[in-house]
Amino acid sequence: MTTPATPQAHQQVPEAGLLGSYESPIPIRPATLGDAVASEWTKIRSVRATIWTLGVMIALMLTIGLGAALLIAADGGSLADEPVLGLGFFGVLLGSICVITLGVLTIGSEYSTGMIRTTLTACPSRGRVLMAKSIVFSSLAFVVTTVTATVVAGLQTLILDGAPASAGDWLRGTVGVGLYIAALGLLSLGIGAIVRHSAGAITIMIGVVLLPLVLALFMFADDLRALQLFLIDFGWPSTGKRTRSGACGSKAPRGPRSGAARAFRQRRKRACRGVAARSEATRQALSGAGRSGTAAPAWCGGLSRSSTPCASACGRRGRRTRARPRGAGPRRGSPGRIRGSGTACPGRSRR
Amino acid sequence: MIEVEGLTKRFGSKVAVDHLSFQVKPGIVTGFLGPNGAGKSTTMRMMLDLDHATSGTVRIDGKHYRELQEPLKYIGALLDAKAMHGGRSAYNNLLCLAQSNRIPSSRVDEVLDMVGLSAVAKKKSKGFSLGMGQRLGIASALLGDPEILMFDEPVNGLDPEGIHWIRNLMKALASEGRTIFVSSHLMSEMALTADHLIVIGQGRLLADTSMADFIHENSRSYARLRSPQQERLRDVLHQEGFTAVETAGGFLEIDGATTEELGELAARHQLVLHELSPQRASLEEAFMQMTAGSVEYHAHSDRDPVAEPPAVGAGWGEGWKKPGTTGSEGE
């Protein structure tokens, strides 16, 4: 059955590499990581998902950041002794969902379309492909986020009067945000590469980012208070230095304090007094949880994660928490005290 | 030049490719033939290092695929026409491939022109028809102007014009001295394009032969006779030592006899013949006979005896059939 190979073919024992009789006129130059990066840049800029997700992220950051500033301006006009930069972060939390989506899609769409086979045929080094993707995507996410955060912060500073922000605050509020989002995007890309399924990876990532916050919203039992605070601490992107975390009713921050942290602490105290006035036992639990400021998740890329959910966040949270005592029966958070908290919040002070 | 040595791939307990060894030589079109599920695509994926071989090696010009710095300049492959991002334009799909291999972007326009997709270069590949997708896949294979080209079932789903185009393209590329390796499950298609054949079934090498030899060895030639004096004809043939097989429609088929001797025989006995014709069993039949024992998924039908593989000891069919069911029943 088997025919002996032609003698000519037998002479061509693989030795030097080029054996075929065809020589391409295209010169062969060794491809490098740079070429892979150029390729990935073409890929990421030539799909609509990039435009859409980043566009939505920019829109969210701008509208929410500026909206918050304008609302406060319409309400009172001033944040008194509070820095303005923290307001930009409401948009970042939602914007991070866009980055997660894009990060996962950057690799996930390759698997879902089958493009990955073509990609790996063209570049058999898996490491180079992943590295190029990471470089391109994280740079893009970083630049877009940093620029948007800077614009938002600049506009907010123009709209509102607040405590003067230090250079460090500005750095954290712009480059820091960019780094945080880029790191989050990289993690998404990594999960996407592991799961190889866009929807699954997006779900996992959104779970990782949002689930702690959502869970925390429903943890009303005093016993779970410590966990609730930890989860909020984990889930909330913020600029503050390593202050103690906490949402409403938390105790005084620890560690080095920025002006922002101080201001937030005061604000928080005022805003959430009513809601979070808990038993002494709970407070102790809180201070235990307060150390969670050190428990920065490994994936946040060395950024300090601590809280500065600013005043309105507290106000919001206060309002949400308030619904509980009403529905759940007459407990410590009596309506009267809650109303007291409401008056301290900027959004409610003129009611 | 592609050398495959002892290539084996297991998926769990199933052996998809079983110690496959062959060479693909330059300057000719090598057909890679096998029924569905024979392991053709798996072999090709392992050649491109998309699947990890359980054991064995594949060398492209003496190197492993992963050692190729800019593989597109050595080997171009069309595995799956739709292995492109549908939301990206044809041009950009090719551009990102070109960039990763340092191929100048002007080459993208060249190959698009070559496959006739220049007009839709800026259109999203999602909206492409099967034929256009296939052309785009071929464009990506040609991008690096490689000396080795690998096509996995390139004519699948193409219209006659497209099939004709691919056939001629492959021949033209081979005549330039390139190595062409093309898989198919259609023997008739291979007969028209390939110079050399590698046939596999259930992951094992069944044949590694030149096309001419394959045709010579595998095509049964016989003569077909039809006569109103059928009974007398049979007697005469029997006396002369020919074995006649009567087939449907009143034909007699005689193996190993030329029409000349049969015609003269009939004349000598003054027999009236309504038909006397030389017949060759198609290559398709030869291929099916060769791979019958290794067909993985086949239909069972009463009407089409050709589709019914001959019983092969411990062949594929035995394992899953429930005891008591007859072979001709469909599942």
XYZ file of C-alpha atoms in Angstrom:
682
model
C 0.000 0.000 0.000
C 2.759 2.358 0.904
C 4.678 3.797 -1.936
C 8.268 4.670 -1.270
C 8.822 8.355 -1.139
C 10.417 9.897 -4.137
C 14.212 9.921 -3.911
C 14.248 13.669 -4.186
C 12.061 13.968 -1.131
C 14.295 11.626 0.790
C 17.363 13.677 0.129
C 15.709 16.604 1.789
C 16.467 15.553 5.292
C 15.519 18.369 7.609
C 18.657 20.184 8.519
C 18.812 23.840 7.708
C 15.185 24.812 7.930
C 14.088 25.951 4.521
C 13.502 22.888 2.461
C 10.664 23.668 0.157
C 11.597 24.812 -3.250
C 9.416 27.866 -2.910
C 11.050 31.033 -1.641
C 8.857 33.902 -0.701
C 9.857 37.383 -1.805
C 8.660 38.702 1.558
C 11.707 39.109 3.790
C 11.678 37.142 7.016
C 12.478 39.200 10.064
C 12.016 37.792 13.512
C 8.784 38.922 15.105
C 8.933 40.278 18.623
C 6.610 41.119 21.469
C 6.261 44.547 19.906
C 4.711 43.013 16.820
C 2.307 41.067 18.984
C 1.381 44.302 20.772
C 0.755 46.026 17.440
C -1.436 43.108 16.449
C -3.424 43.233 19.671
C -3.856 46.977 19.307
C -5.352 46.437 15.868
C -7.646 43.824 17.334
C -8.864 45.924 20.216
C -9.443 49.058 18.183
C -11.240 47.281 15.378
C -14.168 45.861 17.314
C -17.202 47.720 18.457
C -17.186 46.223 21.940
C -14.228 48.438 22.790
C -15.925 51.622 21.681
C -19.140 50.706 23.429
C -17.789 49.567 26.756
C -15.253 52.353 27.092
C -17.776 54.877 25.801
C -20.323 53.789 28.383
C -17.677 53.877 31.073
C -16.658 57.421 30.197
C -20.294 58.445 30.056
C -21.021 56.878 33.445
C -18.021 58.458 35.095
C -18.810 61.853 33.632
C -22.537 61.898 34.239
C -22.490 60.370 37.682
C -19.451 62.299 38.856
C -20.691 65.591 37.507
C -24.282 64.824 38.392
C -23.352 64.301 42.006
C -21.390 67.527 41.992
C -24.199 69.477 40.355
C -26.799 68.069 42.735
C -24.768 69.061 45.714
C -24.118 72.439 44.156
C -27.826 72.932 43.622
C -28.494 71.860 47.158
C -25.924 73.748 49.093
C -23.164 74.719 46.818
C -20.380 73.780 49.109
C -18.914 70.751 50.740
C -17.449 72.924 53.439
C -14.321 71.278 54.662
C -14.630 68.219 52.500
C -12.496 67.522 49.441
C -14.381 67.227 46.248
C -12.372 64.473 44.645
C -14.156 61.642 46.376
C -17.354 62.358 44.493
C -15.903 60.967 41.296
C -15.963 57.475 42.633
C -19.606 56.703 42.238
C -19.046 56.606 38.517
C -15.948 54.480 38.876
C -17.804 51.668 40.583
C -20.269 51.409 37.707
C -17.571 52.121 35.154
C -15.595 49.196 36.469
C -18.330 46.901 35.166
C -17.578 48.168 31.661
C -13.887 47.516 32.101
C -14.604 44.043 33.418
C -16.750 43.357 30.383
C -14.130 44.614 27.966
C -11.328 42.810 29.769
C -13.171 39.528 29.569
C -14.245 40.130 25.985
C -10.688 40.907 24.909
C -9.827 37.265 25.386
C -13.294 35.700 25.603
C -14.372 36.811 22.155
C -11.338 35.051 20.715
C -12.615 31.803 22.130
C -16.238 32.366 21.228
C -15.481 33.299 17.619
C -12.720 30.759 17.106
C -10.296 33.596 16.356
C -8.014 32.143 19.030
C -7.063 29.331 16.670
C -6.020 31.824 14.034
C -4.246 33.951 16.628
C -2.271 31.054 18.032
C -1.455 29.775 14.586
C 0.009 33.166 13.798
C 1.751 33.444 17.150
C 2.341 30.050 18.737
C 3.839 31.509 21.895
C 0.925 31.637 24.324
C 2.890 33.754 26.727
C 3.534 36.393 24.109
C -0.118 36.558 23.110
C -1.275 36.928 26.709
C 1.428 39.438 27.499
C 0.587 41.528 24.445
C -3.107 41.451 25.302
C -2.401 42.456 28.890
C -0.151 45.318 27.871
C -2.552 46.681 25.290
C -5.680 46.307 27.348
C -4.324 47.553 30.655
C -2.686 50.546 28.989
C -5.902 51.403 27.225
C -7.961 51.037 30.393
C -5.426 53.023 32.374
C -5.237 55.904 29.936
C -8.967 56.163 29.385
C -9.778 55.956 33.090
C -7.057 58.335 34.182
C -8.021 60.941 31.617
C -11.708 60.678 32.449
C -11.084 60.727 36.187
C -8.900 63.808 35.768
C -11.548 65.575 33.741
C -14.234 64.672 36.263
C -12.099 65.731 39.204
C -11.204 68.995 37.507
C -14.804 69.840 36.724
C -15.964 68.890 40.194
C -13.371 71.144 41.693
C -14.677 73.963 39.537
C -18.292 73.313 40.450
C -17.908 72.826 44.167
C -15.947 74.400 46.919
C -14.325 71.962 49.208
C -11.267 71.358 51.238
C -8.149 71.834 49.159
C -6.897 68.515 47.909
C -3.247 67.685 48.314
C -1.073 66.544 45.434
C -1.312 63.058 46.828
C -5.096 63.206 46.757
C -4.990 64.318 43.177
C -2.613 61.532 42.289
C -4.841 58.954 43.893
C -7.942 60.497 42.422
C -6.596 60.317 38.878
C -3.643 57.977 38.332
C -4.697 55.844 41.280
C -8.135 55.330 39.817
C -6.564 54.507 36.481
C -4.293 51.915 38.072
C -7.157 50.411 40.030
C -9.314 50.055 36.929
C -6.390 48.742 34.867
C -5.666 46.136 37.544
C -9.322 45.167 37.658
C -9.279 44.864 33.869
C -6.200 42.670 33.985
C -7.850 40.400 36.495
C -10.880 40.177 34.202
C -8.629 39.302 31.303
C -6.987 36.622 33.403
C -10.317 35.157 34.470
C -11.466 35.303 30.851
C -8.372 33.382 29.773
C -8.976 30.756 32.438
C -12.708 30.369 31.981
C -12.610 30.828 28.175
C -16.228 31.803 28.216
C -17.280 35.430 28.103
C -20.559 35.269 29.977
C -19.163 33.026 32.677
C -16.095 35.163 33.221
C -18.096 38.407 33.317
C -20.435 36.875 35.863
C -17.536 35.775 38.022
C -15.882 39.172 37.858
C -19.025 41.146 38.558
C -19.641 38.785 41.426
C -16.197 39.452 42.801
C -16.617 43.205 42.543
C -20.269 43.778 43.292
C -21.430 40.858 45.347
C -19.742 42.022 48.555
C -21.580 45.332 48.345
C -24.876 43.739 47.507
C -24.519 41.170 50.263
C -23.535 43.847 52.715
C -26.727 45.745 51.999
C -28.759 42.889 53.326
C -26.748 42.083 56.403
C -28.831 43.648 59.072
C -28.133 41.340 61.948
C -25.797 42.770 64.527
C -23.783 39.597 64.508
C -22.955 40.123 60.863
C -21.969 43.736 61.280
C -18.265 43.025 61.158
C -18.644 41.007 58.000
C -20.836 43.685 56.481
C -18.212 46.321 57.040
C -15.516 44.122 55.671
C -17.525 43.472 52.550
C -18.216 47.146 52.018
C -14.587 47.870 52.566
C -13.708 45.248 49.992
C -16.217 46.289 47.430
C -15.960 50.052 47.413
C -13.308 51.719 45.323
C -11.961 54.770 47.026
C -9.036 57.104 47.162
C -8.416 57.448 50.811
C -5.189 56.503 52.344
C -5.024 53.633 54.663
C -7.735 54.818 56.893
C -10.033 52.552 58.697
C -12.804 51.459 56.650
C -16.358 51.639 57.268
C -19.628 52.784 56.206
C -22.133 54.457 58.324
C -21.576 54.465 61.985
C -18.069 53.270 61.938
C -15.677 54.470 64.494
C -12.896 56.915 64.032
C -10.450 56.069 61.286
C -7.044 54.820 62.164
C -3.747 55.104 60.509
C -2.356 58.012 58.601
C -5.100 60.397 57.768
C -5.531 62.547 54.825
C -7.650 65.583 54.917
C -10.137 63.647 52.934
C -10.302 60.860 55.410
C -10.780 63.264 58.271
C -13.471 65.111 56.537
C -15.203 61.937 55.530
C -15.007 60.641 59.014
C -16.695 63.694 60.383
C -19.216 63.718 57.685
C -19.898 60.084 58.136
C -20.326 60.474 61.778
C -22.837 63.167 61.343
C -24.587 61.521 58.494
C -24.974 58.145 59.935
C -25.304 58.777 63.578
C -28.907 57.857 63.650
C -28.725 54.712 61.645
C -25.660 53.273 63.081
C -26.054 54.045 66.684
C -25.694 50.568 67.832
C -25.046 48.852 71.055
C -21.635 49.019 72.551
C -21.100 45.399 71.669
C -21.655 46.145 68.020
C -19.226 48.990 68.192
C -16.602 46.705 69.464
C -17.274 44.354 66.671
C -16.919 47.287 64.339
C -13.587 48.322 65.662
C -12.457 44.777 65.186
C -13.550 44.928 61.622
C -11.982 48.314 61.282
C -8.621 46.761 60.935
C -9.774 45.348 57.692
C -8.174 48.393 56.148
C -5.101 46.229 55.996
C -6.970 43.462 54.352
C -6.575 44.906 50.919
C -7.335 42.242 48.390
C -4.277 41.043 46.609
C -5.664 41.807 43.211
C -6.010 45.509 43.691
C -2.420 45.828 42.657
C -0.960 47.318 45.749
C -3.420 50.128 45.934
C -4.502 50.834 49.370
C -8.099 50.018 49.701
C -9.820 51.855 52.291
C -12.899 53.609 52.474
C -13.849 57.027 51.910
C -17.350 56.515 50.943
C -18.224 60.099 51.095
C -21.028 61.800 52.663
C -23.627 61.137 50.096
C -22.747 57.503 50.023
C -23.339 57.402 53.678
C -26.516 59.262 53.243
C -27.595 56.780 50.692
C -26.619 53.908 52.743
C -28.285 55.451 55.717
C -31.480 55.681 53.831
C -31.271 52.099 52.706
C -30.526 50.854 56.120
C -33.342 52.857 57.415
C -35.865 50.796 55.609
C -34.982 47.891 57.744
C -36.099 48.922 61.161
C -39.407 49.973 59.762
C -40.062 46.675 58.135
C -38.323 44.518 60.619
C -39.938 45.780 63.723
C -39.269 48.286 66.400
C -35.640 48.056 67.189
C -32.907 50.490 67.966
C -33.162 52.445 64.779
C -36.339 54.195 65.638
C -37.819 56.398 62.965
C -37.052 59.485 64.947
C -33.392 58.819 65.065
C -33.266 58.004 61.445
C -34.818 61.274 60.613
C -32.038 62.818 62.575
C -29.529 61.226 60.295
C -31.363 62.455 57.295
C -30.977 66.047 58.249
C -27.252 65.658 58.391
C -27.000 64.453 54.867
C -26.495 67.062 52.206
C -29.284 65.774 50.090
C -31.762 66.118 52.872
C -30.716 69.134 54.787
C -33.095 71.498 53.005
C -36.104 69.334 53.291
C 7.992 19.577 4.150
C 5.999 18.289 7.092
C 7.077 15.210 8.986
C 4.712 13.465 11.313
C 6.154 10.783 13.539
C 4.226 8.465 15.785
C 1.597 11.103 16.417
C -0.962 9.989 18.986
C -3.804 11.861 20.582
C -6.094 10.504 23.246
C -9.231 12.137 24.504
C -9.831 10.230 27.690
C -10.059 6.604 26.733
C -10.775 7.376 23.101
C -7.830 7.329 20.769
C -8.419 9.970 18.136
C -5.084 9.648 16.395
C -3.125 6.448 16.693
C 0.604 6.418 15.969
C 0.350 8.300 12.737
C 3.535 8.702 10.721
C 3.812 10.257 7.289
C 5.555 12.950 5.327
C 4.119 15.734 3.263
C 6.442 16.470 0.407
C 7.002 19.789 -1.317
C 5.907 20.583 -4.822
C 2.825 18.411 -4.827
C -0.690 18.443 -3.479
C -1.029 15.852 -0.768
C -4.564 14.783 -0.021
C -5.438 13.814 3.521
C -8.435 11.610 3.342
C -10.628 9.939 5.856
C -14.250 9.624 6.851
C -15.762 12.039 9.335
C -14.256 11.570 12.753
C -11.175 9.805 11.433
C -8.882 12.293 13.131
C -7.993 14.522 10.186
C -8.718 17.806 11.899
C -7.152 16.656 15.147
C -3.991 15.754 13.253
C -3.953 19.132 11.572
C -4.521 20.906 14.857
C -1.607 19.019 16.363
C 0.541 19.977 13.399
C -0.175 23.616 14.232
C 0.316 23.034 17.929
C -3.278 23.912 18.677
C -3.726 20.544 20.341
C -1.134 18.939 22.483
C -0.109 15.552 21.164
C -0.247 12.699 23.654
C 2.902 11.426 22.053
C 4.813 11.763 18.822
C 6.161 14.779 17.025
C 5.412 16.988 14.081
C 8.220 18.862 12.406
C 7.739 21.683 9.971
C 10.932 22.046 7.990
C 12.684 20.266 10.807
C 11.315 22.516 13.539
C 8.490 22.249 15.976
C 5.708 24.661 15.281
C 6.335 26.579 18.461
C 9.931 27.205 17.458
C 8.885 29.085 14.352
C 9.437 32.765 14.942
C 6.959 34.014 12.388
C 4.988 30.897 11.542
C 2.810 32.549 8.932
C 5.861 32.831 6.692
C 6.506 29.100 6.916
C 3.062 27.667 6.983
C -0.353 29.007 6.163
C -3.359 27.152 7.400
C -7.052 27.242 6.790
C -8.583 25.141 9.530
C -11.914 26.771 9.958
C -13.152 29.498 7.682
C -15.086 31.121 10.478
C -12.152 31.313 12.871
C -12.232 35.078 12.637
C -13.839 37.735 14.765
C -17.099 38.462 13.006
C -17.258 42.014 14.259
C -13.979 42.923 12.648
C -13.602 43.862 9.025
C -11.912 41.455 6.662
C -9.033 43.894 6.321
C -8.523 44.256 10.058
C -8.819 40.529 10.653
C -5.930 40.031 8.272
C -4.040 43.107 9.426
C -3.752 41.917 13.016
C -2.428 38.579 11.782
C 0.050 40.286 9.496
C 1.297 42.575 12.247
C 1.967 39.720 14.627
C 4.304 38.239 12.017
C 5.870 41.458 10.754
C 4.247 41.125 7.400
C 3.869 44.519 5.732
C 0.301 45.733 5.649
C 0.476 46.127 1.881
C 0.437 42.345 1.731
C -3.048 42.356 3.245
C -4.384 44.208 0.213
C -2.506 41.837 -2.030
C -4.030 38.679 -0.613
C -7.482 40.231 -0.462
C -7.099 41.006 -4.117
C -5.848 37.496 -4.782
C -8.935 35.880 -3.299
C -11.256 38.464 -4.775
C -12.431 40.102 -1.575
C -11.082 43.607 -2.195
C -14.555 45.005 -2.617
C -15.671 43.852 0.817
C -12.373 44.444 2.618
C -13.934 46.959 4.981
C -17.046 44.918 5.629
C -17.482 42.906 8.793
C -16.652 39.285 8.229
C -19.776 38.333 10.184
C -21.923 39.019 7.161
C -19.829 36.960 4.795
C -21.297 33.994 3.012
C -19.690 30.616 3.442
C -17.772 31.042 0.229
C -16.544 34.500 1.193
C -15.534 33.207 4.612
C -13.621 30.423 2.953
C -11.882 32.934 0.725
C -11.005 35.057 3.722
C -9.570 31.996 5.439
C -7.494 31.245 2.377
C -6.349 34.854 2.290
C -5.131 34.500 5.862
C -3.289 31.316 4.925
C -1.611 33.070 2.013
C -0.747 36.143 4.057
C 2.843 35.195 4.794
C 3.395 33.793 1.313
C 4.362 30.526 2.974
C 5.960 27.520 1.365
C 3.641 25.158 3.176
C -0.117 25.457 2.957
C -2.590 23.440 4.892
C -6.296 23.403 4.126
C -8.876 21.558 6.158
C -11.828 20.673 3.958
C -11.549 23.816 1.858
C -14.370 23.000 -0.515
C -16.948 22.323 2.169
C -20.087 24.207 1.392
C -18.740 25.952 -1.664
C -20.578 26.403 -4.892
C -19.155 24.835 -8.063
C -17.435 28.070 -9.031
C -15.758 28.269 -5.642
C -14.731 24.626 -5.762
C -13.234 25.145 -9.185
C -11.354 28.187 -7.957
C -9.885 26.414 -4.925
C -8.909 23.426 -7.013
C -7.001 25.571 -9.478
C -5.518 27.690 -6.736
C -4.097 24.627 -5.007
C -2.635 23.337 -8.221
C -1.120 26.717 -9.035
C 0.376 26.997 -5.553
C 1.850 23.515 -5.778
C 3.336 24.252 -9.164
C 5.251 27.116 -7.553
C 7.013 24.499 -5.481
C 4.965 24.826 -2.337
C 3.912 22.011 -0.099
C 0.154 21.664 -0.131
C -1.623 19.512 2.407
C -5.342 19.363 1.995
C -7.848 17.293 3.883
C -11.165 16.092 2.620
C -13.671 13.355 3.082
C -14.550 13.439 -0.581
C -12.536 11.022 -2.651
C -13.883 12.441 -5.882
C -12.561 15.861 -4.951
C -9.163 14.462 -4.076
C -8.980 12.524 -7.305
C -9.079 15.838 -9.135
C -6.575 17.762 -7.059
C -4.204 15.539 -5.140
C -1.011 13.943 -6.410
C -0.402 11.982 -3.278
C -2.815 10.442 -0.843
C -2.731 9.786 2.857
C -5.774 7.888 4.014
C -6.604 7.483 7.659
C -9.449 5.789 9.450
C -10.089 5.864 13.171
C -6.805 7.635 13.644
C -4.721 4.970 11.939
C -2.865 5.236 8.682
C -4.626 3.186 6.037
C -2.711 4.266 2.978
C 0.194 6.487 2.044
C 0.439 6.276 -1.674
C 0.529 8.253 -4.852
C -2.796 9.020 -6.434
C -1.971 6.978 -9.536
C -1.098 3.932 -7.478
C -4.198 4.302 -5.408
C -6.371 4.397 -8.492
C -4.523 1.479 -9.979
C -4.776 -0.663 -6.897
C -8.214 0.177 -5.769
C -10.390 0.626 -8.746
C -12.060 -2.579 -9.787
C -12.517 -2.801 -13.515
C -15.203 -5.011 -14.969
C -17.298 -5.398 -18.043
C -21.020 -5.023 -18.129
C -23.180 -7.045 -20.449
C -26.834 -7.028 -21.298
C -28.417 -9.478 -23.638
C -31.907 -10.732 -24.477
C -30.393 -14.207 -24.450
C -29.321 -14.004 -20.886
C -29.458 -17.721 -20.119
C -27.399 -18.753 -23.087
C -24.938 -15.993 -22.439
C -24.422 -17.179 -18.888
C -23.796 -20.715 -20.024
C -21.257 -19.575 -22.593
C -19.487 -17.400 -20.067
C -19.427 -20.238 -17.619
C -17.901 -22.565 -20.154
C -15.206 -20.027 -20.930
C -14.375 -19.708 -17.271
C -15.757 -16.226 -16.583
C -17.692 -15.602 -13.431
C -20.735 -13.519 -14.196
C -22.651 -11.781 -11.513
C -26.181 -10.783 -12.303
C -27.141 -7.367 -11.059
C -30.332 -5.408 -10.893
C -31.771 -4.444 -14.262
C -30.712 -7.646 -15.972
C -27.033 -6.793 -16.265
C -24.211 -9.235 -16.052
C -20.973 -8.022 -14.553
C -17.791 -9.850 -15.297
C -14.665 -9.121 -13.324
C -11.288 -9.203 -14.967
C -12.445 -9.452 -18.537
C -11.922 -6.994 -21.339
C -14.785 -5.908 -23.514
C -12.803 -7.084 -26.539
C -12.692 -10.708 -25.513
C -16.301 -10.676 -24.399
C -17.433 -9.111 -27.656
C -15.560 -11.673 -29.699
C -16.922 -14.439 -27.517
C -20.481 -13.263 -28.096
C -19.869 -13.024 -31.836
C -18.512 -16.541 -31.962
C -21.626 -17.854 -30.279
C -23.868 -15.538 -32.266
C -25.353 -13.925 -29.215
C -27.194 -10.652 -29.423
C -25.819 -8.040 -27.070
C -27.720 -4.908 -26.152
C -24.885 -3.549 -24.123
C -21.217 -4.228 -23.667
C -19.315 -1.653 -21.713
C -16.138 -1.410 -19.656
C -16.782 -0.250 -16.124
C -14.571 1.074 -13.374
C -15.659 1.163 -9.810
C -15.421 4.732 -8.673
C -12.645 5.832 -6.374
C -15.390 6.785 -3.999
C -16.282 3.102 -3.758
C -12.676 2.109 -3.327
C -12.291 4.666 -0.597
C -15.416 3.502 1.137
C -14.272 -0.076 1.011
C -10.940 0.864 2.443
C -12.384 2.861 5.276
C -15.515 0.801 5.805
C -14.218 -0.788 8.953
C -13.262 2.510 10.418
C -16.240 4.680 9.668
C -17.169 6.230 12.918
C -20.628 7.571 12.306
C -22.648 5.949 9.609
C -26.289 5.692 8.821
C -28.061 2.402 8.640
C -30.403 2.030 5.761
C -32.113 -0.816 3.985
C -32.209 0.942 0.696
C -28.624 1.841 0.203
C -26.453 -1.228 0.421
C -23.344 0.841 -0.311
C -23.674 2.716 2.950
C -23.746 -0.557 4.805
C -20.193 -1.372 5.731
C -19.132 -4.959 5.407
C -18.978 -6.773 8.680
C -15.588 -6.311 10.174
C -14.595 -8.316 13.189
C -14.849 -6.235 16.333
C -15.574 -3.226 14.151
C -17.066 -0.058 15.307
C -20.722 -0.969 15.109
C -20.700 -3.897 17.476
C -19.998 -2.086 20.680
C -22.948 0.183 21.004
C -25.651 -1.835 19.370
C -28.066 -3.170 21.849
C -28.355 -6.926 21.752
C -31.250 -7.998 19.639
C -31.346 -5.047 17.258
C -30.688 -5.853 13.682
C -27.931 -4.200 11.792
C -30.175 -2.556 9.297
C -32.188 -0.604 11.789
C -31.599 3.072 12.135
C -30.825 4.435 15.533
